[in-house]
Coordinates of C-alpha atoms (C1' of nucleotides) in Angstrom, one line a residue:
Chain A
X23 CA -17.9 -26.7 -16.9
X24 CA -18.5 -24.1 -14.3
X25 CA -15.7 -23.7 -11.8
X26 CA -16.2 -24.3 -8.1
X27 CA -15.5 -20.6 -7.4
X28 CA -18.2 -19.5 -9.8
X29 CA -20.7 -21.8 -8.2
X30 CA -20.0 -20.3 -4.8
X31 CA -20.2 -16.9 -6.3
X32 CA -23.6 -17.5 -7.8
X33 CA -24.8 -19.0 -4.6
X34 CA -23.9 -15.8 -2.7
X35 CA -25.3 -13.5 -5.3
X36 CA -28.7 -15.3 -5.3
X37 CA -28.7 -15.3 -1.5
X38 CA -28.1 -11.5 -1.4
X39 CA -30.9 -10.9 -3.8
X40 CA -33.2 -13.1 -1.8
X41 CA -32.2 -11.5 1.4
X42 CA -33.1 -8.1 -0.1
X43 CA -36.4 -9.3 -1.3
X44 CA -37.2 -10.6 2.1
X45 CA -36.3 -7.3 3.6
X46 CA -33.4 -8.7 5.5
X47 CA -31.1 -6.2 3.8
X48 CA -32.0 -2.5 3.2
X49 CA -30.2 -2.1 -0.1
X50 CA -29.9 -4.3 -3.2
X51 CA -26.5 -2.7 -4.0
X52 CA -23.4 -4.8 -3.5
X53 CA -19.8 -4.8 -4.7
X54 CA -18.1 -7.5 -6.7
X55 CA -18.2 -10.8 -4.9
X56 CA -14.7 -12.0 -4.2
X57 CA -14.1 -15.7 -3.4
X58 CA -10.9 -16.6 -1.6
X59 CA -9.3 -19.9 -0.7
X60 CA -8.3 -19.7 3.0
X61 CA -4.9 -20.9 3.9
X62 CA -6.1 -22.5 7.0
X63 CA -8.1 -25.7 6.6
X64 CA -10.5 -25.0 9.4
X65 CA -11.6 -21.9 7.6
X66 CA -13.2 -24.0 4.8
X67 CA -12.5 -24.6 1.1
X68 CA -13.7 -21.1 0.1
X69 CA -14.6 -18.0 1.9
X70 CA -16.0 -14.5 1.1
X71 CA -15.5 -11.1 2.6
X72 CA -18.6 -9.7 1.0
X73 CA -20.3 -9.0 4.3
X74 CA -17.5 -6.7 5.4
X75 CA -17.4 -5.0 2.0
X76 CA -21.1 -4.4 2.1
X77 CA -21.1 -3.0 5.6
X78 CA -20.9 0.7 4.5
X79 CA -23.6 0.5 1.8
X80 CA -26.0 -1.4 4.0
X81 CA -25.1 0.5 7.1
X82 CA -25.2 -2.7 9.1
X83 CA -22.5 -4.5 11.1
X84 CA -20.7 -7.1 8.9
X85 CA -21.8 -10.1 11.0
X86 CA -25.5 -9.1 10.8
X87 CA -25.2 -8.9 7.0
X88 CA -23.4 -12.3 7.0
X89 CA -26.3 -13.7 9.0
X90 CA -28.9 -12.3 6.5
X91 CA -27.0 -13.7 3.6
X92 CA -26.4 -17.1 5.1
X93 CA -30.0 -17.5 6.0
X94 CA -30.9 -17.0 2.4
X95 CA -28.5 -19.4 0.9
X96 CA -30.1 -22.1 -1.3
X97 CA -27.8 -24.9 -2.1
X98 CA -29.9 -26.6 -4.7
X99 CA -27.0 -28.6 -6.2
X100 CA -26.0 -29.7 -2.8
X101 CA -22.3 -28.8 -3.2
X102 CA -21.9 -27.8 0.3
X103 CA -21.0 -29.8 3.4
X104 CA -21.7 -26.8 5.6
X105 CA -21.1 -23.1 5.8
X106 CA -20.5 -20.7 8.7
X107 CA -19.8 -17.2 9.8
X108 CA -16.4 -16.6 11.3
X109 CA -14.1 -13.8 12.5
X110 CA -15.2 -10.3 11.7
X111 CA -17.8 -11.5 9.2
X112 CA -16.3 -14.0 6.8
X113 CA -18.6 -16.6 5.4
X114 CA -16.8 -19.9 5.0
X115 CA -17.9 -22.7 2.8
X116 CA -17.0 -26.4 3.2
X117 CA -17.4 -28.4 0.0
X118 CA -18.8 -32.0 0.1
X119 CA -16.2 -34.5 -1.1
X120 CA -18.7 -35.7 -3.8
X121 CA -18.8 -32.2 -5.3
X122 CA -15.1 -32.4 -6.3
X123 CA -15.3 -35.7 -8.3
X124 CA -16.6 -34.2 -11.5
X125 CA -13.4 -32.1 -11.8
X126 CA -11.4 -35.2 -11.7
X127 CA -13.3 -36.5 -14.7
X128 CA -12.7 -33.2 -16.5
X129 CA -8.9 -33.6 -16.1
X130 CA -9.1 -37.0 -17.8
X131 CA -11.3 -35.7 -20.5
X132 CA -9.0 -32.8 -21.3
X133 CA -5.8 -34.6 -20.9
X134 CA -2.9 -32.7 -22.3
X135 CA -5.2 -29.7 -22.8
X136 CA -6.1 -29.5 -19.1
X137 CA -5.1 -26.0 -18.1
X138 CA -5.4 -24.5 -21.5
X139 CA -8.0 -21.9 -22.3
X140 CA -9.0 -19.4 -25.0
X141 CA -8.7 -16.3 -23.0
X142 CA -6.2 -14.9 -25.6
X143 CA -8.7 -15.4 -28.4
X144 CA -6.0 -16.0 -30.9
X145 CA -4.5 -12.5 -30.5
X146 CA -1.0 -12.2 -31.8
X147 CA 1.7 -11.7 -29.2
X148 CA 5.4 -11.6 -29.7
X149 CA 8.0 -12.6 -27.1
X150 CA 11.5 -11.4 -27.9
X151 CA 14.1 -12.8 -25.7
X152 CA 17.8 -13.6 -25.3
X153 CA 18.9 -11.4 -28.3
X154 CA 22.5 -11.5 -27.1
X155 CA 25.0 -9.9 -29.4
X156 CA 26.7 -12.4 -31.7
X157 CA 30.1 -11.5 -30.3
X158 CA 30.5 -14.3 -27.8
X159 CA 28.9 -17.4 -26.4
X160 CA 25.8 -17.3 -24.2
X161 CA 26.4 -17.2 -20.5
X162 CA 24.2 -18.2 -17.6
X163 CA 22.4 -14.9 -17.4
X164 CA 21.2 -15.4 -21.0
X165 CA 20.1 -18.9 -19.9
X166 CA 17.8 -17.4 -17.3
X167 CA 16.3 -15.0 -19.9
X168 CA 15.9 -17.9 -22.3
X169 CA 14.1 -20.0 -19.7
X170 CA 11.8 -17.2 -18.7
X171 CA 11.1 -16.1 -22.3
X172 CA 10.5 -19.6 -23.6
X173 CA 8.3 -20.5 -20.7
X174 CA 6.3 -17.3 -21.0
X175 CA 5.7 -18.1 -24.6
X176 CA 4.4 -21.6 -23.7
X177 CA 2.1 -20.2 -21.1
X178 CA 0.6 -17.5 -23.3
X179 CA 0.2 -20.0 -26.0
X180 CA -1.6 -22.3 -23.6
X181 CA -4.0 -19.5 -22.8
X182 CA -5.0 -19.1 -26.4
X183 CA -2.6 -16.5 -27.7
X184 CA -0.9 -16.8 -31.0
X185 CA 2.6 -16.5 -29.9
X186 CA 5.8 -15.9 -31.9
X187 CA 9.2 -16.2 -30.4
X188 CA 11.9 -14.0 -31.8
X189 CA 15.6 -13.4 -31.3
X190 CA 16.9 -10.0 -32.4
X191 CA 20.4 -10.4 -33.9
X192 CA 22.6 -7.3 -33.4
X193 CA 24.6 -8.0 -36.5
X194 CA 25.4 -4.4 -37.2
X195 CA 27.1 -1.6 -35.5
X196 CA 30.4 -1.0 -33.7
X197 CA 30.5 -4.2 -31.6
X198 CA 30.6 -6.2 -34.8
X199 CA 33.5 -4.2 -36.1
X200 CA 35.3 -4.8 -32.8
X201 CA 34.6 -8.5 -33.2
X202 CA 36.1 -8.4 -36.7
X203 CA 39.1 -6.5 -35.4
X204 CA 39.6 -8.9 -32.6
X205 CA 39.6 -11.9 -34.9
X206 CA 41.8 -10.2 -37.4
X207 CA 44.5 -9.4 -34.8
X208 CA 44.5 -13.0 -33.6
X209 CA 44.6 -14.2 -37.2
X210 CA 47.7 -12.1 -37.8
X211 CA 49.3 -13.5 -34.7
X212 CA 49.1 -16.9 -36.2
X213 CA 51.4 -15.7 -39.0
X214 CA 53.8 -14.1 -36.5
X215 CA 52.5 -10.6 -36.9
X216 CA 51.8 -10.0 -33.3
X217 CA 50.7 -6.6 -32.2
X218 CA 49.1 -5.0 -29.1
X219 CA 45.7 -6.5 -28.4
X220 CA 43.5 -3.6 -27.4
X221 CA 41.6 -3.8 -24.1
X222 CA 38.2 -3.1 -25.7
X223 CA 38.6 -6.1 -28.0
X224 CA 37.1 -9.4 -27.1
X225 CA 39.5 -11.3 -24.9
X226 CA 38.1 -14.8 -24.8
X227 CA 39.9 -17.8 -26.3
X228 CA 37.0 -18.4 -28.6
X229 CA 38.3 -15.5 -30.7
X230 CA 41.6 -17.4 -31.2
X231 CA 39.7 -20.5 -32.2
X232 CA 37.7 -18.6 -34.8
X233 CA 40.9 -17.1 -36.2
X234 CA 42.4 -20.5 -36.4
X235 CA 39.5 -22.0 -38.3
X236 CA 39.5 -19.0 -40.6
X237 CA 43.2 -19.7 -41.3
X238 CA 42.5 -23.3 -42.1
X239 CA 39.7 -22.3 -44.4
X240 CA 41.3 -19.5 -46.4
X241 CA 45.0 -19.6 -45.6
X242 CA 46.8 -16.3 -45.6
X243 CA 44.6 -14.5 -48.0
X244 CA 43.6 -11.8 -45.6
X245 CA 47.1 -10.6 -45.0
X246 CA 47.3 -9.2 -48.5
X247 CA 43.9 -7.5 -48.5
X248 CA 43.0 -4.0 -47.6
X249 CA 42.8 -3.9 -43.8
X250 CA 39.2 -2.7 -43.5
X251 CA 38.0 -5.3 -45.9
X252 CA 39.9 -7.9 -44.0
X253 CA 38.3 -6.8 -40.7
X254 CA 34.9 -6.8 -42.4
X255 CA 35.5 -10.3 -43.7
X256 CA 36.5 -11.5 -40.2
X257 CA 33.5 -9.8 -38.6
X258 CA 31.1 -11.6 -40.9
X259 CA 32.8 -14.9 -40.6
X260 CA 33.0 -14.7 -36.8
X261 CA 29.5 -13.5 -36.3
X262 CA 28.1 -16.3 -38.3
X263 CA 30.1 -18.9 -36.4
X264 CA 29.2 -17.4 -33.1
X265 CA 25.5 -17.2 -34.0
X266 CA 25.6 -20.9 -35.1
X267 CA 27.1 -21.7 -31.7
X268 CA 24.3 -19.7 -29.9
X269 CA 21.7 -21.6 -31.9
X270 CA 23.2 -24.9 -31.0
X271 CA 23.5 -24.0 -27.3
X272 CA 19.9 -22.9 -27.2
X273 CA 18.8 -26.0 -29.0
X274 CA 20.6 -28.1 -26.3
X275 CA 18.7 -26.0 -23.8
X276 CA 15.5 -26.9 -25.7
X277 CA 14.8 -23.4 -26.6
X278 CA 13.7 -22.6 -30.2
X279 CA 12.8 -19.5 -32.0
X280 CA 10.3 -18.8 -34.7
X281 CA 12.4 -16.1 -36.2
X282 CA 15.9 -14.6 -36.0
X283 CA 15.6 -11.0 -36.9
X284 CA 18.6 -9.3 -38.3
X285 CA 19.4 -5.7 -37.2
X286 CA 21.3 -5.2 -40.5
X287 CA 18.2 -6.0 -42.4
X288 CA 16.5 -2.9 -41.0
X289 CA 19.1 -0.8 -42.6
X290 CA 19.2 -2.8 -45.9
X291 CA 15.4 -2.5 -46.3
X292 CA 15.5 1.3 -45.5
X293 CA 13.3 0.8 -42.5
X294 CA 15.5 2.9 -40.3
X295 CA 15.7 5.7 -42.8
X296 CA 11.9 5.7 -43.3
X297 CA 11.0 5.8 -39.7
X298 CA 13.5 8.6 -38.9
X299 CA 12.1 10.6 -41.8
X300 CA 8.6 10.1 -40.6
X301 CA 9.5 11.2 -37.1
X302 CA 11.3 14.2 -38.4
X303 CA 8.3 15.3 -40.3
X304 CA 6.3 15.0 -37.1
X305 CA 8.9 17.0 -35.3
X306 CA 9.4 14.2 -32.8
X307 CA 13.0 14.1 -34.0
X308 CA 14.8 17.4 -34.1
X309 CA 18.3 18.7 -34.7
X310 CA 20.6 20.1 -32.0
X311 CA 24.4 20.5 -31.7
X312 CA 24.7 18.8 -35.1
X313 CA 23.0 15.6 -33.9
X314 CA 19.4 14.4 -34.3
X315 CA 17.4 13.9 -31.1
X316 CA 14.3 11.9 -30.4
X317 CA 12.0 13.8 -28.1
X318 CA 11.6 10.9 -25.7
X319 CA 11.1 13.3 -22.8
X320 CA 7.7 14.1 -24.2
X321 CA 6.8 10.5 -23.4
X322 CA 8.0 10.2 -19.9
X323 CA 11.8 9.7 -20.4
X324 CA 14.2 11.7 -18.3
X325 CA 15.7 13.4 -21.3
X326 CA 15.9 13.3 -25.1
X327 CA 18.1 10.7 -26.8
X328 CA 20.3 10.9 -29.8
X329 CA 19.4 8.9 -32.9
X330 CA 21.9 10.2 -35.4
X331 CA 25.3 11.3 -34.1
X332 CA 27.2 14.4 -35.2
X333 CA 29.4 12.1 -37.3
X334 CA 26.3 11.0 -39.3
X335 CA 26.2 7.5 -37.8
X336 CA 23.0 6.2 -36.3
X337 CA 22.9 5.0 -32.7
X338 CA 21.6 1.6 -31.8
X339 CA 18.5 3.4 -30.6
X340 CA 17.7 4.3 -34.2
X341 CA 17.4 0.7 -35.2
X342 CA 15.5 -0.1 -32.1
X343 CA 12.8 2.4 -33.1
X344 CA 12.5 0.9 -36.5
X345 CA 12.5 -2.6 -35.0
X346 CA 9.8 -2.0 -32.5
X347 CA 7.6 -0.2 -35.0
X348 CA 8.1 -3.2 -37.4
X349 CA 6.9 -5.6 -34.7
X350 CA 3.6 -3.8 -34.6
X351 CA 3.4 -3.5 -38.4
X352 CA 3.7 -7.3 -38.5
X353 CA 0.4 -7.4 -36.7
X354 CA 1.2 -8.1 -33.1
X355 CA -1.3 -6.9 -30.6
X356 CA 1.2 -7.1 -27.8
X357 CA 4.9 -7.1 -27.7
X358 CA 6.9 -8.5 -24.8
X359 CA 10.6 -7.9 -24.5
X360 CA 12.7 -9.9 -22.1
X361 CA 15.8 -8.0 -21.0
X362 CA 18.5 -8.2 -18.4
X363 CA 17.8 -5.9 -15.5
X364 CA 20.8 -3.7 -16.3
X365 CA 18.8 -2.4 -19.3
X366 CA 16.0 -1.1 -17.2
X367 CA 17.0 2.5 -18.2
X368 CA 15.8 1.8 -21.7
X369 CA 12.2 1.0 -21.0
X370 CA 11.0 4.6 -21.1
X371 CA 12.7 5.3 -24.4
X372 CA 11.4 2.2 -26.2
X373 CA 8.0 2.9 -24.7
X374 CA 8.3 6.3 -26.3
X375 CA 9.0 4.7 -29.7
X376 CA 5.9 2.6 -29.3
X377 CA 3.7 5.6 -28.5
X378 CA 5.3 7.8 -31.2
X379 CA 4.6 5.1 -33.7
X380 CA 1.0 5.3 -32.8
X381 CA 0.5 2.3 -30.5
X382 CA -0.7 2.2 -27.0
X383 CA 1.8 2.1 -24.1
X384 CA 0.1 -1.0 -22.6
X385 CA 0.8 -3.0 -25.8
X386 CA 4.4 -3.0 -24.9
X387 CA 5.8 -4.8 -21.9
X388 CA 9.2 -5.5 -20.6
X389 CA 10.2 -8.4 -18.4
X390 CA 13.3 -7.5 -16.6
X391 CA 15.2 -10.6 -15.6
X392 CA 17.6 -10.0 -12.8
X393 CA 21.1 -11.4 -12.7
X394 CA 22.3 -14.8 -11.8
X395 CA 25.0 -15.4 -9.2
X396 CA 26.8 -18.5 -10.1
X397 CA 28.0 -20.6 -7.2
X398 CA 29.7 -23.9 -6.7
X399 CA 29.2 -25.5 -3.3
X400 CA 28.2 -22.1 -1.9
X401 CA 31.3 -20.3 -3.2
X402 CA 30.9 -17.7 -5.9
X403 CA 32.3 -18.6 -9.3
X404 CA 34.3 -15.8 -10.8
X405 CA 32.7 -14.3 -13.8
X406 CA 34.0 -11.5 -15.9
X407 CA 32.9 -10.8 -19.5
X408 CA 35.7 -8.4 -20.0
X409 CA 38.5 -10.8 -19.4
X410 CA 36.5 -13.5 -21.2
X411 CA 36.4 -15.7 -18.2
X412 CA 32.8 -16.5 -17.8
X413 CA 30.8 -19.6 -17.4
X414 CA 28.9 -20.3 -20.6
X415 CA 25.3 -21.6 -20.8
X416 CA 26.7 -24.6 -22.6
X417 CA 29.0 -25.5 -19.7
X418 CA 26.1 -25.2 -17.2
X419 CA 23.8 -27.4 -19.4
X420 CA 26.5 -30.0 -19.9
X421 CA 27.2 -30.1 -16.2
X422 CA 23.7 -30.1 -14.6
X423 CA 21.4 -30.9 -17.5
X424 CA 18.8 -28.9 -19.3
X425 CA 15.9 -29.9 -17.0
X426 CA 17.6 -28.9 -13.8
X427 CA 18.9 -25.6 -15.2
X428 CA 15.5 -24.6 -16.6
X429 CA 13.6 -25.5 -13.5
X430 CA 16.0 -23.7 -11.2
X431 CA 15.9 -20.6 -13.4
X432 CA 12.1 -20.6 -12.9
X433 CA 12.1 -21.0 -9.1
X434 CA 12.3 -17.3 -8.5
X435 CA 10.3 -14.3 -9.5
X436 CA 12.3 -12.9 -12.4
X437 CA 12.8 -9.7 -10.5
X438 CA 14.6 -11.5 -7.7
X439 CA 18.3 -12.1 -8.1
X440 CA 19.0 -15.8 -8.4
X441 CA 21.8 -17.9 -6.8
X442 CA 22.5 -20.8 -9.1
X443 CA 24.6 -23.4 -7.3
X444 CA 26.2 -25.8 -9.8
X445 CA 26.8 -28.4 -7.2
X446 CA 23.3 -28.3 -5.9
X447 CA 21.8 -28.3 -9.4
X448 CA 23.6 -31.5 -10.2
X449 CA 22.6 -33.2 -7.0
X450 CA 19.9 -35.8 -7.2
X451 CA 18.6 -35.2 -3.8
X452 CA 15.7 -33.5 -2.1
X453 CA 17.7 -30.3 -2.2
X454 CA 17.0 -30.1 -5.9
X455 CA 13.4 -29.3 -6.6
X456 CA 13.3 -30.4 -10.2
X457 CA 13.7 -34.1 -9.2
X458 CA 11.2 -33.7 -6.5
X459 CA 8.6 -32.8 -9.1
X460 CA 9.8 -35.2 -11.8
X461 CA 9.8 -38.0 -9.2
X462 CA 6.1 -37.7 -8.9
X463 CA 5.7 -38.4 -12.6
X464 CA 8.1 -41.4 -12.4
X465 CA 6.4 -42.8 -9.4
X466 CA 2.9 -42.7 -10.9
X467 CA 4.2 -44.2 -14.1
X468 CA 5.7 -47.0 -12.1
X469 CA 2.4 -47.6 -10.3
X470 CA 0.6 -47.7 -13.7
X471 CA 3.1 -50.2 -15.0
X472 CA 2.7 -52.4 -12.0
X473 CA -1.0 -52.2 -12.2
X474 CA -1.0 -53.3 -15.8
X475 CA 1.3 -56.2 -15.4
X476 CA 4.9 -56.5 -16.3
X477 CA 5.6 -54.7 -19.5
X478 CA 2.6 -52.9 -20.8
X479 CA 1.3 -49.7 -19.4
X480 CA -2.5 -49.4 -19.3
X481 CA -3.9 -46.2 -17.9
X482 CA -7.2 -46.8 -16.3
X483 CA -9.0 -43.7 -17.4
X484 CA -12.6 -45.0 -17.2
X485 CA -14.9 -42.9 -15.2
X486 CA -16.7 -45.1 -12.6
X487 CA -19.3 -43.0 -10.8
X488 CA -19.6 -45.6 -8.0
X489 CA -16.0 -46.5 -7.5
X490 CA -14.9 -42.8 -7.4
X491 CA -17.0 -42.3 -4.2
X492 CA -14.4 -44.4 -2.4
X493 CA -12.1 -41.5 -2.5
X494 CA -12.7 -40.2 1.0
X495 CA -9.2 -39.7 2.4
X496 CA -8.4 -36.1 3.2
X497 CA -5.2 -36.4 1.2
X498 CA -7.2 -37.5 -1.8
X499 CA -9.6 -34.5 -1.6
X500 CA -6.6 -32.3 -1.1
X501 CA -5.0 -33.5 -4.4
X502 CA -8.2 -32.9 -6.3
X503 CA -8.6 -29.4 -4.8
X504 CA -5.1 -28.5 -5.8
X505 CA -5.5 -29.8 -9.3
X506 CA -8.7 -27.8 -9.7
X507 CA -6.5 -24.7 -9.1
X508 CA -4.2 -25.5 -12.0
X509 CA -6.1 -23.8 -14.8
X510 CA -6.4 -20.6 -12.7
X511 CA -2.7 -20.8 -12.0
X512 CA -1.9 -20.9 -15.6
X513 CA -4.2 -17.9 -16.3
X514 CA -2.7 -15.8 -13.5
X515 CA 0.7 -16.8 -14.7
X516 CA -0.1 -15.5 -18.2
X517 CA -1.8 -12.3 -17.0
X518 CA 0.9 -11.3 -14.7
X519 CA 3.6 -12.7 -16.9
X520 CA 5.1 -14.7 -14.0
X521 CA 6.2 -18.2 -15.0
X522 CA 7.4 -19.0 -11.5
X523 CA 3.8 -19.4 -10.4
X524 CA 3.7 -22.7 -12.4
X525 CA 6.9 -23.8 -10.7
X526 CA 5.6 -23.2 -7.2
X527 CA 2.3 -24.8 -8.1
X528 CA 4.1 -28.0 -9.2
X529 CA 6.2 -28.1 -6.1
X530 CA 3.1 -27.9 -3.9
X531 CA 1.2 -30.5 -5.9
X532 CA 4.3 -32.8 -5.8
X533 CA 4.5 -32.3 -2.0
X534 CA 0.8 -33.3 -1.6
X535 CA 1.3 -36.3 -3.8
X536 CA 4.4 -37.6 -1.9
X537 CA 2.5 -37.2 1.3
X538 CA -0.4 -39.2 -0.1
X539 CA 1.9 -41.8 -1.6
X540 CA 3.6 -42.4 1.8
X541 CA 0.4 -42.7 3.7
X542 CA -1.8 -44.7 1.3
X543 CA -1.4 -47.5 -1.2
X544 CA -2.8 -47.0 -4.6
X545 CA -2.9 -50.7 -5.5
X546 CA -5.0 -52.3 -2.8
X547 CA -7.0 -55.6 -2.3
X548 CA -10.2 -53.7 -3.2
X549 CA -10.6 -53.5 -7.0
X550 CA -13.0 -50.5 -6.9
X551 CA -10.8 -48.6 -4.5
X552 CA -7.7 -49.4 -6.7
X553 CA -9.6 -48.2 -9.7
X554 CA -10.6 -45.0 -8.1
X555 CA -7.1 -44.3 -6.9
X556 CA -5.5 -45.1 -10.2
X557 CA -7.9 -42.6 -11.7
X558 CA -6.8 -40.0 -9.2
X559 CA -3.1 -40.5 -9.6
X560 CA -3.4 -40.6 -13.3
X561 CA -4.9 -37.2 -13.1
X562 CA -2.0 -36.0 -11.0
X563 CA 0.4 -37.4 -13.6
X564 CA -1.4 -35.4 -16.3
X565 CA -1.3 -32.2 -14.4
X566 CA 2.4 -32.6 -13.5
X567 CA 3.2 -33.4 -17.1
X568 CA 1.3 -30.4 -18.4
X569 CA 2.9 -28.1 -15.9
X570 CA 6.4 -29.3 -16.6
X571 CA 5.8 -28.9 -20.3
X572 CA 5.0 -25.2 -19.8
X573 CA 8.4 -24.9 -18.1
X574 CA 10.1 -26.8 -20.9
X575 CA 11.1 -29.6 -18.5
X576 CA 10.7 -33.3 -19.3
X577 CA 8.4 -35.7 -17.4
X578 CA 10.3 -39.0 -17.2
X579 CA 8.6 -42.3 -16.7
X580 CA 11.6 -43.7 -14.9
X581 CA 14.2 -42.2 -12.7
Chain B
rG10 C1' 22.3 13.8 -6.9
rC11 C1' 18.1 11.5 -9.9
rG12 C1' 15.5 6.9 -11.6
rC13 C1' 14.3 1.6 -11.3
rC14 C1' 14.5 -3.0 -8.4
rU15 C1' 15.2 -5.6 -3.7
rG16 C1' 14.7 -5.9 1.9
rU17 C1' 9.8 -11.7 5.1
rA18 C1' 12.7 -17.7 10.0
rG19 C1' 20.1 -18.9 10.7
rC20 C1' 20.3 -19.5 4.7
rU21 C1' 17.3 -19.4 -0.1
rC22 C1' 12.6 -17.7 -1.3
rA23 C1' 6.7 -17.8 -1.7
rG24 C1' 2.7 -15.0 -0.2
rC25 C1' -3.2 -15.9 -4.9
rU26 C1' -2.6 -8.4 -7.0
rG27 C1' -6.1 -5.4 0.9
rG28 C1' -8.2 -10.4 4.6
rA29 C1' -8.6 -14.3 9.6
rU30 C1' -3.2 -17.2 13.9
rA31 C1' 2.6 -14.7 7.9
rG32 C1' 4.0 -20.1 4.7
rA33 C1' 7.6 -23.6 2.0
rG34 C1' 12.5 -25.6 1.1
rC35 C1' 17.5 -26.0 3.0
rA36 C1' 20.4 -26.2 7.4
rA37 C1' 19.5 -28.2 13.1
rC38 C1' 17.2 -32.0 16.2
rG39 C1' 14.1 -36.7 16.7
rG40 C1' 11.6 -40.6 13.9
rA41 C1' 9.8 -43.9 9.3
rC42 C1' 12.3 -48.7 4.0
rU43 C1' 9.9 -57.1 4.5
rU44 C1' 5.6 -52.1 1.1
rC45 C1' 3.3 -49.2 -5.8
rU46 C1' 10.9 -46.2 -6.6
rA47 C1' 13.7 -43.5 0.7
rA48 C1' 15.5 -38.7 -5.6
rU49 C1' 10.3 -39.9 -0.4
rC50 C1' 7.5 -39.1 4.2
rC51 C1' 6.3 -37.7 9.6
rG52 C1' 7.4 -34.6 13.9
rU53 C1' 10.1 -30.5 16.8
rA54 C1' 12.2 -25.8 16.8
rG55 C1' 12.7 -21.2 14.5
rG56 C1' 9.5 -14.2 13.0
rC57 C1' 8.5 -6.2 16.0
rC58 C1' 7.5 -9.1 7.3
rG59 C1' 14.4 -3.2 7.2
rG60 C1' 12.6 1.4 10.7
rG61 C1' 8.8 5.1 11.4
rG62 C1' 4.3 7.5 10.0
rG63 C1' -0.5 7.4 7.3
rU64 C1' -5.0 5.4 4.5
rU65 C1' -9.6 1.6 7.0
rC66 C1' -13.5 -2.7 9.8
rG67 C1' -8.4 -5.1 8.4
rA68 C1' -1.7 -3.8 5.7
rA69 C1' 3.9 -8.1 4.4
rU70 C1' 0.6 -6.2 0.5
rC71 C1' -1.5 0.6 -1.0
rC72 C1' 0.6 6.0 0.1
rC73 C1' 4.6 9.1 2.4
rU74 C1' 9.4 9.2 4.7
rC75 C1' 14.0 7.3 6.3
rC76 C1' 17.9 3.3 6.4
rA77 C1' 20.6 -0.7 3.8
rG78 C1' 22.0 -3.3 -0.8
rG79 C1' 21.9 -4.0 -6.3
rC80 C1' 21.5 -1.8 -11.1
rG81 C1' 21.1 2.3 -14.4
rC82 C1' 21.9 7.5 -15.5
rG83 C1' 27.1 8.5 -23.1
rC84 C1' 26.5 11.7 -29.8
rC85 C1' 28.7 3.1 -26.4
rA86 C1' 26.1 -1.5 -27.6

RNA sequence: GCGCCUGUAGCUCAGCUGGAUAGAGCAACGGACUUCUAAUCCGUAGGCCGGGGGUUCGAAUCCCUCCAGGCGCGCCA
């Protein structure tokens, strides 16, 4: 079904052509016809600035052009109530109420698929997110990344992309040894072999817990082993326990991954060696001062970066090169990485890897999620990773619930820092936007229940051409108008990789619904009117449910 | 010093990728429950869109510059 915007666009295009044929316009040339939706109601449902844009080509004042176009408009489908010329030369269009009804029918027909499209044409896209080191539990910042990444994946998938969600596990490298050492030292403490606990070791109590569980599992075996072997054993044990914890926390947050990709596997499979060798042959990697450098500066980075240190060990960057190349080798057309904003300095060098591996710069995209300020009742909550005193994602989810947390994480553009107030997030009042939206769904469910009798829920989804004409209230038309915008919102959200657009759309739709609900009764004495209104609010329910699903938030029938 | 991000109502943020008189929510004030859920609604008030230049019919939006804040600038991850 053609969108309302397209219909208006065609109307104008034909009018311009006709005006030219009738010699009302000197030139048949015209730029792309943009259709906007004015913010102010008195300016119509749609408007176009085409007359202003044509002014130069036509060498005519905008208002004159607008007059010529307007005089040539042929509204054969009778979708318009009226049109007018306003301001410097805008043409405003007012849509007849009746023209909106078919869209309502479409929402019912598509149901859960309303809003989805095939713009992605099945292209493979990978979204990699969270990817926190398995050296400690996830904290709130990771939660925001998880919410953004998961929602982004849902949105892309809704737009017809073949999306894979991946978590890159940094199970190799120095931080893992440090983890092992931390656990080993705590383990020794249990047996009274206390020693200085270094500052750069992981300080949190969870390390002690892991040491304890290791002790109950294997007793004092490690004390007699070679120290490096013992540390290694501790590292593997701890990483696996922590990773399991991460998986559980994410599951409670209703975030799942299609694949957990191990950094160590890149070394085991020689992928790192192979890519380094390739790049050396191409002279993209060169030797200087005993180290191996990647010529990232040739791709827009500030300076070159070391991939193999003087001591022969690779840097994390080396495995990142292999990892990103591998992503494309696995057939992804586009790769999206969700990172914390403090990593923005790495974009250029990873982009360099992508280009050096023979892929286009625009196939790689980074979503930089800014930090979360955790508050309680307006007061900052102390957070320090170093001392191990940070609020974990699990604590937040346990306290405020997954729905509230996810929704709030998506109420900002990801590049905007976010204040997350635990007290507010737990509140079940109008200050908390998640309930505002969910409440719409619950209210409509409740109406449906009442309409159908005591226990059963019957959704009246039958299209009644005659009854639907009774929807004449401005609030009713407003609801339809907003719902018509939903599919475009999803598309824009996907294109711009901005999940928060869905959140704002839902809050606006919810607001319109609550207004309507307070002003008009759905269940009336008039059966036809009731039928039409049930049809309308059921559509609202569908759109709310679909939108919440993209955010990973539930749509409750009762609250 | 260099780079990236941010600066919009008292507070927290939108602003459809250049449009008309800049919008919400919270807080403040005043109203609405005999009603399909008041986790709601209605009304009032609140602004040199950080400052200054430029681009054009038209700028919160694009360019330049300055100011303020955050982050990043390792042979660490």
